[in-house]
PDB file of C-alpha atoms in Angstrom:
ATOM      1  CA  SER A  28       0.000   0.000   0.000  1.00 45.00           C
ATOM      2  CA  GLN A  29       1.126   3.548  -0.595  1.00 49.00           C
ATOM      3  CA  GLN A  30       2.064   5.370   2.566  1.00 60.00           C
ATOM      4  CA  GLY A  31       3.555   8.646   1.438  1.00 67.00           C
ATOM      5  CA  GLU A  32       1.822  11.690   0.146  1.00 82.00           C
ATOM      6  CA  GLU A  33       3.920  14.226  -1.697  1.00 86.00           C
ATOM      7  CA  ASP A  34       3.306  17.863  -2.246  1.00 88.00           C
ATOM      8  CA  PRO A  35       3.261  19.472  -4.699  1.00 92.00           C
ATOM      9  CA  GLN A  36       2.479  16.952  -7.417  1.00 92.00           C
ATOM     10  CA  ALA A  37       4.204  19.181  -9.951  1.00 95.00           C
ATOM     11  CA  LEU A  38       6.653  22.047  -9.621  1.00 96.00           C
ATOM     12  CA  SER A  39       8.054  24.346 -12.303  1.00 97.00           C
ATOM     13  CA  ILE A  40      10.877  26.766 -11.515  1.00 97.00           C
ATOM     14  CA  GLN A  41      13.628  28.734 -13.251  1.00 97.00           C
ATOM     15  CA  GLU A  42      17.219  27.602 -13.262  1.00 97.00           C
ATOM     16  CA  GLY A  43      19.039  28.918 -10.216  1.00 97.00           C
ATOM     17  CA  GLU A  44      15.982  28.910  -7.971  1.00 98.00           C
ATOM     18  CA  ASN A  45      15.509  26.558  -5.068  1.00 98.00           C
ATOM     19  CA  ALA A  46      13.016  23.688  -5.220  1.00 97.00           C
ATOM     20  CA  THR A  47      11.250  22.333  -2.146  1.00 97.00           C
ATOM     21  CA  MET A  48       9.253  19.129  -2.101  1.00 97.00           C
ATOM     22  CA  ASN A  49       7.350  17.769   0.861  1.00 96.00           C
ATOM     23  CA  CYS A  50       6.415  14.271   1.903  1.00 95.00           C
ATOM     24  CA  SER A  51       4.073  13.058   4.613  1.00 95.00           C
ATOM     25  CA  TYR A  52       3.644   9.535   5.886  1.00 94.00           C
ATOM     26  CA  LYS A  53       1.219   7.741   8.162  1.00 91.00           C
ATOM     27  CA  THR A  54       3.005   5.262  10.405  1.00 89.00           C
ATOM     28  CA  SER A  55       6.224   5.253  12.418  1.00 91.00           C
ATOM     29  CA  ILE A  56       9.315   4.725  10.344  1.00 92.00           C
ATOM     30  CA  ASN A  57      12.801   3.322  10.604  1.00 91.00           C
ATOM     31  CA  ASN A  58      14.112   5.624   7.900  1.00 92.00           C
ATOM     32  CA  LEU A  59      12.996   7.779   4.996  1.00 94.00           C
ATOM     33  CA  GLN A  60      14.679   7.935   1.619  1.00 95.00           C
ATOM     34  CA  TRP A  61      14.478  10.194  -1.405  1.00 96.00           C
ATOM     35  CA  TYR A  62      14.848   8.954  -4.969  1.00 95.00           C
ATOM     36  CA  ARG A  63      15.032  10.588  -8.341  1.00 96.00           C
ATOM     37  CA  GLN A  64      13.633   9.195 -11.586  1.00 95.00           C
ATOM     38  CA  ASN A  65      14.377  10.577 -14.999  1.00 93.00           C
ATOM     39  CA  SER A  66      11.608  10.027 -17.502  1.00 87.00           C
ATOM     40  CA  GLY A  67      11.167   6.341 -18.282  1.00 80.00           C
ATOM     41  CA  ARG A  68      14.213   5.274 -16.315  1.00 87.00           C
ATOM     42  CA  GLY A  69      15.035   3.459 -13.101  1.00 88.00           C
ATOM     43  CA  LEU A  70      15.272   5.199  -9.757  1.00 92.00           C
ATOM     44  CA  VAL A  71      18.430   6.656  -8.313  1.00 93.00           C
ATOM     45  CA  HIS A  72      18.942   6.848  -4.570  1.00 93.00           C
ATOM     46  CA  LEU A  73      19.625  10.397  -3.384  1.00 95.00           C
ATOM     47  CA  ILE A  74      19.689  10.397   0.385  1.00 95.00           C
ATOM     48  CA  LEU A  75      18.611   8.389   3.432  1.00 93.00           C
ATOM     49  CA  ILE A  76      17.652   9.933   6.754  1.00 95.00           C
ATOM     50  CA  ARG A  77      17.091   7.851   9.849  1.00 94.00           C
ATOM     51  CA  SER A  78      14.238   8.378  12.278  1.00 94.00           C
ATOM     52  CA  ASN A  79      16.608   9.774  14.914  1.00 95.00           C
ATOM     53  CA  GLU A  80      18.059  12.358  12.520  1.00 97.00           C
ATOM     54  CA  ARG A  81      16.519  15.751  11.820  1.00 98.00           C
ATOM     55  CA  GLU A  82      18.536  17.052   8.902  1.00 98.00           C
ATOM     56  CA  LYS A  83      20.956  15.743   6.333  1.00 97.00           C
ATOM     57  CA  HIS A  84      22.915  17.309   3.499  1.00 97.00           C
ATOM     58  CA  SER A  85      24.396  15.940   0.312  1.00 95.00           C
ATOM     59  CA  GLY A  86      25.819  18.436  -2.150  1.00 97.00           C
ATOM     60  CA  ARG A  87      22.949  20.722  -3.203  1.00 97.00           C
ATOM     61  CA  LEU A  88      20.405  18.531  -1.436  1.00 98.00           C
ATOM     62  CA  ARG A  89      19.053  19.161   2.039  1.00 98.00           C
ATOM     63  CA  VAL A  90      16.581  16.798   3.669  1.00 98.00           C
ATOM     64  CA  THR A  91      14.711  17.419   6.881  1.00 98.00           C
ATOM     65  CA  LEU A  92      12.642  14.996   8.909  1.00 98.00           C
ATOM     66  CA  ASP A  93      10.015  15.843  11.517  1.00 97.00           C
ATOM     67  CA  THR A  94       8.818  12.607  13.077  1.00 96.00           C
ATOM     68  CA  SER A  95       6.302  14.424  15.294  1.00 96.00           C
ATOM     69  CA  LYS A  96       4.541  15.667  12.169  1.00 96.00           C
ATOM     70  CA  LYS A  97       5.396  12.567  10.144  1.00 95.00           C
ATOM     71  CA  SER A  98       6.796  14.689   7.371  1.00 96.00           C
ATOM     72  CA  SER A  99       9.966  15.306   5.412  1.00 97.00           C
ATOM     73  CA  SER A 100      11.144  17.867   2.922  1.00 98.00           C
ATOM     74  CA  LEU A 101      13.706  17.794   0.146  1.00 98.00           C
ATOM     75  CA  LEU A 102      15.351  21.070  -0.821  1.00 98.00           C
ATOM     76  CA  ILE A 103      17.379  21.351  -4.005  1.00 98.00           C
ATOM     77  CA  THR A 104      19.369  24.567  -4.025  1.00 98.00           C
ATOM     78  CA  ALA A 105      20.537  26.466  -7.095  1.00 98.00           C
ATOM     79  CA  SER A 106      18.587  24.191  -9.404  1.00 97.00           C
ATOM     80  CA  ARG A 107      19.807  23.246 -12.856  1.00 97.00           C
ATOM     81  CA  ALA A 108      17.968  22.119 -15.971  1.00 97.00           C
ATOM     82  CA  ALA A 109      19.489  18.675 -15.399  1.00 96.00           C
ATOM     83  CA  ASP A 110      17.548  18.430 -12.117  1.00 97.00           C
ATOM     84  CA  THR A 111      14.346  18.021 -14.140  1.00 97.00           C
ATOM     85  CA  ALA A 112      12.942  14.672 -13.023  1.00 97.00           C
ATOM     86  CA  SER A 113      10.396  13.064 -10.710  1.00 96.00           C
ATOM     87  CA  TYR A 114      11.304  12.854  -7.053  1.00 96.00           C
ATOM     88  CA  PHE A 115       9.918  10.236  -4.691  1.00 95.00           C
ATOM     89  CA  CYS A 116      10.050   9.789  -0.978  1.00 95.00           C
ATOM     90  CA  ALA A 117       9.961   6.263   0.391  1.00 94.00           C
ATOM     91  CA  THR A 118       9.777   4.920   3.913  1.00 93.00           C
ATOM     92  CA  VAL A 119      10.823   1.790   5.733  1.00 90.00           C
ATOM     93  CA  HIS A 120       8.272   1.114   8.447  1.00 85.00           C
ATOM     94  CA  LEU A 121       9.364   0.637  11.999  1.00 78.00           C
ATOM     95  CA  GLY A 122       9.539  -3.130  12.378  1.00 76.00           C
ATOM     96  CA  SER A 123      10.328  -3.708   8.708  1.00 75.00           C
ATOM     97  CA  SER A 124      14.042  -3.101   8.958  1.00 72.00           C
ATOM     98  CA  ASN A 125      14.807  -6.789   8.338  1.00 75.00           C
ATOM     99  CA  THR A 126      12.672  -7.104   5.244  1.00 80.00           C
ATOM    100  CA  GLY A 127      13.510  -3.563   4.197  1.00 80.00           C
ATOM    101  CA  LYS A 128      10.245  -3.005   2.377  1.00 86.00           C
ATOM    102  CA  LEU A 129      10.218   0.461   0.825  1.00 89.00           C
ATOM    103  CA  ILE A 130       6.840   2.160   0.589  1.00 90.00           C
ATOM    104  CA  PHE A 131       6.725   4.975  -1.952  1.00 92.00           C
ATOM    105  CA  GLY A 132       4.817   8.195  -2.261  1.00 90.00           C
ATOM    106  CA  GLN A 133       3.258   9.339  -5.510  1.00 91.00           C
ATOM    107  CA  GLY A 134       6.119  11.657  -6.368  1.00 93.00           C
ATOM    108  CA  THR A 135       6.712  15.260  -7.353  1.00 95.00           C
ATOM    109  CA  THR A 136       7.476  16.118 -10.951  1.00 95.00           C
ATOM    110  CA  LEU A 137      10.047  18.916 -11.092  1.00 97.00           C
ATOM    111  CA  GLN A 138      10.678  20.961 -14.204  1.00 97.00           C
ATOM    112  CA  VAL A 139      13.614  23.353 -14.187  1.00 97.00           C
ATOM    113  CA  LYS A 140      13.494  25.822 -17.040  1.00 96.00           C
ATOM    114  CA  PRO A 141      16.785  27.059 -18.489  1.00 92.00           C
TER     115      PRO A 141
ATOM    116  CA  SER B   4      31.488  -3.968  -8.251  1.00 71.00           C
ATOM    117  CA  GLN B   5      27.859  -4.218  -7.271  1.00 74.00           C
ATOM    118  CA  THR B   6      25.448  -4.085 -10.180  1.00 87.00           C
ATOM    119  CA  ILE B   7      21.903  -5.077 -11.008  1.00 90.00           C
ATOM    120  CA  HIS B   8      20.723  -6.306 -14.375  1.00 92.00           C
ATOM    121  CA  GLN B   9      17.151  -6.324 -15.537  1.00 93.00           C
ATOM    122  CA  TRP B  10      15.800  -7.373 -18.927  1.00 90.00           C
ATOM    123  CA  PRO B  11      14.187  -6.921 -21.326  1.00 91.00           C
ATOM    124  CA  ALA B  12      13.874  -3.118 -21.438  1.00 92.00           C
ATOM    125  CA  THR B  13      10.575  -3.172 -23.297  1.00 94.00           C
ATOM    126  CA  LEU B  14       8.042  -5.885 -23.941  1.00 96.00           C
ATOM    127  CA  VAL B  15       4.754  -6.014 -25.824  1.00 97.00           C
ATOM    128  CA  GLN B  16       2.695  -9.087 -25.065  1.00 97.00           C
ATOM    129  CA  PRO B  17      -0.832 -10.167 -26.025  1.00 98.00           C
ATOM    130  CA  VAL B  18      -3.485 -10.745 -23.412  1.00 97.00           C
ATOM    131  CA  GLY B  19      -3.380 -14.322 -22.164  1.00 97.00           C
ATOM    132  CA  SER B  20       0.294 -14.864 -22.954  1.00 97.00           C
ATOM    133  CA  PRO B  21       2.868 -15.838 -20.289  1.00 97.00           C
ATOM    134  CA  LEU B  22       5.458 -13.490 -18.811  1.00 96.00           C
ATOM    135  CA  SER B  23       8.924 -13.925 -17.421  1.00 96.00           C
ATOM    136  CA  LEU B  24      11.059 -10.984 -16.308  1.00 96.00           C
ATOM    137  CA  GLU B  25      14.484 -11.638 -14.885  1.00 95.00           C
ATOM    138  CA  CYS B  26      16.636  -9.672 -12.508  1.00 95.00           C
ATOM    139  CA  THR B  27      20.160 -10.582 -11.427  1.00 95.00           C
ATOM    140  CA  VAL B  28      22.592  -8.864  -9.109  1.00 93.00           C
ATOM    141  CA  GLU B  29      26.359  -9.034  -8.997  1.00 91.00           C
ATOM    142  CA  GLY B  30      28.921  -8.234  -6.374  1.00 86.00           C
ATOM    143  CA  THR B  31      26.969  -9.246  -3.322  1.00 83.00           C
ATOM    144  CA  SER B  32      25.557 -12.288  -1.578  1.00 82.00           C
ATOM    145  CA  ASN B  33      22.228 -12.949   0.127  1.00 83.00           C
ATOM    146  CA  PRO B  34      20.699  -9.618  -0.885  1.00 88.00           C
ATOM    147  CA  ASN B  35      17.125  -8.602  -0.139  1.00 90.00           C
ATOM    148  CA  LEU B  36      15.415  -8.342  -3.525  1.00 93.00           C
ATOM    149  CA  TYR B  37      12.221  -6.550  -4.526  1.00 94.00           C
ATOM    150  CA  TRP B  38       9.842  -6.260  -7.487  1.00 96.00           C
ATOM    151  CA  TYR B  39       7.945  -2.993  -7.923  1.00 95.00           C
ATOM    152  CA  ARG B  40       5.418  -1.863 -10.511  1.00 95.00           C
ATOM    153  CA  GLN B  41       4.836   1.713 -11.549  1.00 93.00           C
ATOM    154  CA  ALA B  42       1.692   2.768 -13.387  1.00 86.00           C
ATOM    155  CA  ALA B  43       1.985   5.805 -15.671  1.00 80.00           C
ATOM    156  CA  GLY B  44       2.505   8.995 -13.674  1.00 77.00           C
ATOM    157  CA  ARG B  45       2.271   7.178 -10.359  1.00 81.00           C
ATOM    158  CA  GLY B  46       4.458   6.039  -7.519  1.00 86.00           C
ATOM    159  CA  LEU B  47       5.886   2.574  -7.120  1.00 91.00           C
ATOM    160  CA  GLN B  48       3.848  -0.297  -5.741  1.00 92.00           C
ATOM    161  CA  LEU B  49       5.689  -3.124  -4.020  1.00 93.00           C
ATOM    162  CA  LEU B  50       4.700  -6.468  -5.533  1.00 94.00           C
ATOM    163  CA  PHE B  51       7.067  -9.042  -4.043  1.00 95.00           C
ATOM    164  CA  TYR B  52      10.134  -9.202  -1.884  1.00 93.00           C
ATOM    165  CA  SER B  53      12.589 -11.932  -1.002  1.00 93.00           C
ATOM    166  CA  VAL B  54      15.046 -12.199   1.875  1.00 90.00           C
ATOM    167  CA  GLY B  55      16.617 -15.453   0.640  1.00 90.00           C
ATOM    168  CA  ILE B  56      16.530 -18.322  -1.838  1.00 92.00           C
ATOM    169  CA  GLY B  57      13.035 -19.727  -2.175  1.00 91.00           C
ATOM    170  CA  GLN B  58      11.595 -17.134   0.218  1.00 93.00           C
ATOM    171  CA  ILE B  59       8.955 -14.987  -1.453  1.00 94.00           C
ATOM    172  CA  SER B  60       6.511 -12.606   0.163  1.00 92.00           C
ATOM    173  CA  SER B  61       3.618 -11.170  -1.797  1.00 91.00           C
ATOM    174  CA  GLU B  62       2.331  -7.719  -1.027  1.00 87.00           C
ATOM    175  CA  VAL B  63      -0.575  -7.470  -3.425  1.00 82.00           C
ATOM    176  CA  PRO B  64      -2.845 -10.340  -4.547  1.00 68.00           C
ATOM    177  CA  GLN B  65      -2.742 -10.376  -8.315  1.00 79.00           C
ATOM    178  CA  ASN B  66      -2.076 -12.232 -11.488  1.00 89.00           C
ATOM    179  CA  LEU B  67       1.673 -12.334 -10.932  1.00 94.00           C
ATOM    180  CA  SER B  68       4.102 -14.588  -9.096  1.00 95.00           C
ATOM    181  CA  ALA B  69       7.768 -14.400  -8.204  1.00 96.00           C
ATOM    182  CA  SER B  70      10.535 -16.892  -7.670  1.00 96.00           C
ATOM    183  CA  ARG B  71      14.095 -16.832  -6.426  1.00 96.00           C
ATOM    184  CA  PRO B  72      15.829 -19.943  -7.746  1.00 94.00           C
ATOM    185  CA  GLN B  73      19.327 -18.669  -6.979  1.00 93.00           C
ATOM    186  CA  ASP B  74      20.757 -16.266  -4.442  1.00 92.00           C
ATOM    187  CA  ARG B  75      21.200 -13.444  -6.920  1.00 92.00           C
ATOM    188  CA  GLN B  76      18.328 -14.143  -9.298  1.00 94.00           C
ATOM    189  CA  PHE B  77      14.766 -12.880  -8.940  1.00 96.00           C
ATOM    190  CA  ILE B  78      12.087 -13.719 -11.505  1.00 96.00           C
ATOM    191  CA  LEU B  79       8.646 -12.206 -12.013  1.00 96.00           C
ATOM    192  CA  SER B  80       6.148 -14.379 -13.877  1.00 96.00           C
ATOM    193  CA  SER B  81       2.607 -14.675 -15.038  1.00 96.00           C
ATOM    194  CA  LYS B  82       0.812 -17.603 -16.662  1.00 95.00           C
ATOM    195  CA  LYS B  83      -1.741 -15.407 -18.435  1.00 96.00           C
ATOM    196  CA  LEU B  84      -1.301 -11.670 -18.757  1.00 96.00           C
ATOM    197  CA  LEU B  85      -4.166  -9.227 -18.308  1.00 95.00           C
ATOM    198  CA  LEU B  86      -4.467  -5.735 -19.752  1.00 95.00           C
ATOM    199  CA  SER B  87      -4.142  -4.386 -16.212  1.00 92.00           C
ATOM    200  CA  ASP B  88      -0.665  -5.939 -15.927  1.00 94.00           C
ATOM    201  CA  SER B  89       0.727  -3.209 -18.180  1.00 94.00           C
ATOM    202  CA  GLY B  90       3.236  -0.974 -16.447  1.00 94.00           C
ATOM    203  CA  PHE B  91       6.836  -0.289 -15.661  1.00 95.00           C
ATOM    204  CA  TYR B  92       8.419  -3.088 -13.623  1.00 96.00           C
ATOM    205  CA  LEU B  93      11.464  -2.414 -11.524  1.00 96.00           C
ATOM    206  CA  CYS B  94      13.714  -4.773  -9.639  1.00 96.00           C
ATOM    207  CA  ALA B  95      15.672  -3.499  -6.653  1.00 94.00           C
ATOM    208  CA  TRP B  96      18.051  -4.708  -3.993  1.00 91.00           C
ATOM    209  CA  ARG B  97      18.915  -3.269  -0.674  1.00 85.00           C
ATOM    210  CA  VAL B  98      22.456  -2.061  -0.252  1.00 70.00           C
ATOM    211  CA  GLY B  99      22.409  -1.710   3.517  1.00 66.00           C
ATOM    212  CA  ALA B 100      22.574   1.827   4.835  1.00 63.00           C
ATOM    213  CA  ARG B 101      23.265   3.214   1.387  1.00 66.00           C
ATOM    214  CA  GLY B 102      19.703   2.740   0.267  1.00 79.00           C
ATOM    215  CA  TYR B 103      18.437   0.657  -2.592  1.00 88.00           C
ATOM    216  CA  THR B 104      19.734   0.125  -6.099  1.00 90.00           C
ATOM    217  CA  PHE B 105      17.149  -0.166  -8.835  1.00 93.00           C
ATOM    218  CA  GLY B 106      17.414  -1.848 -12.206  1.00 93.00           C
ATOM    219  CA  SER B 107      16.699   0.072 -15.363  1.00 93.00           C
ATOM    220  CA  GLY B 108      13.181  -1.341 -15.560  1.00 94.00           C
ATOM    221  CA  THR B 109      11.004  -3.198 -18.051  1.00 95.00           C
ATOM    222  CA  ARG B 110       8.155  -1.392 -19.736  1.00 95.00           C
ATOM    223  CA  LEU B 111       5.435  -3.971 -20.322  1.00 96.00           C
ATOM    224  CA  THR B 112       2.515  -3.280 -22.616  1.00 96.00           C
ATOM    225  CA  VAL B 113      -0.220  -5.879 -22.747  1.00 96.00           C
ATOM    226  CA  VAL B 114      -2.292  -5.600 -25.930  1.00 97.00           C
TER     227      VAL B 114
END
């Protein structure tokens, strides 16, 4: 079943601007991950944040996690045309760490205009 | 190096025909393996996962089945395809704390 809800569903910005995508989930998690998918391709892992972490950075990416609100956000700074893709959050439920089942949200489609 | 192979990339099959999609991983042993399906413009739905040879767990009752005959081989099958089986199928394996690695996917169109 789908657990995550992502907001917005679609986002269009100019190159150089920042892009923020939000994800909410329903049940307690072990960790939350963000993935990127270029059109018609497989998914690429971007970043993983554990339930006891509040913020994580990787290059131009910044992820925050608020377990009290069951939400996360992905910030892409200084966006580039090459960042155009769909972005998905995915969660591993608390208690599913052995099986590692990833439950995905519906995704945010980001368009970065040159 | 650790890699995942998934084939074919695209497949057009008539309704009622059988299906076999294969996924293999290299550079690891005893991985957790997963099959996902993505409908157009949607998120990924977990279909099956496996924590070891011969161990298959089904997440969604459907027309599909999965098997794991070898440690690094995961197969998705159907005896008779339905129109609703069309979609983008992705195999994945868990790479510990580094997240999951996905295959390049198979786009299946049932006609």
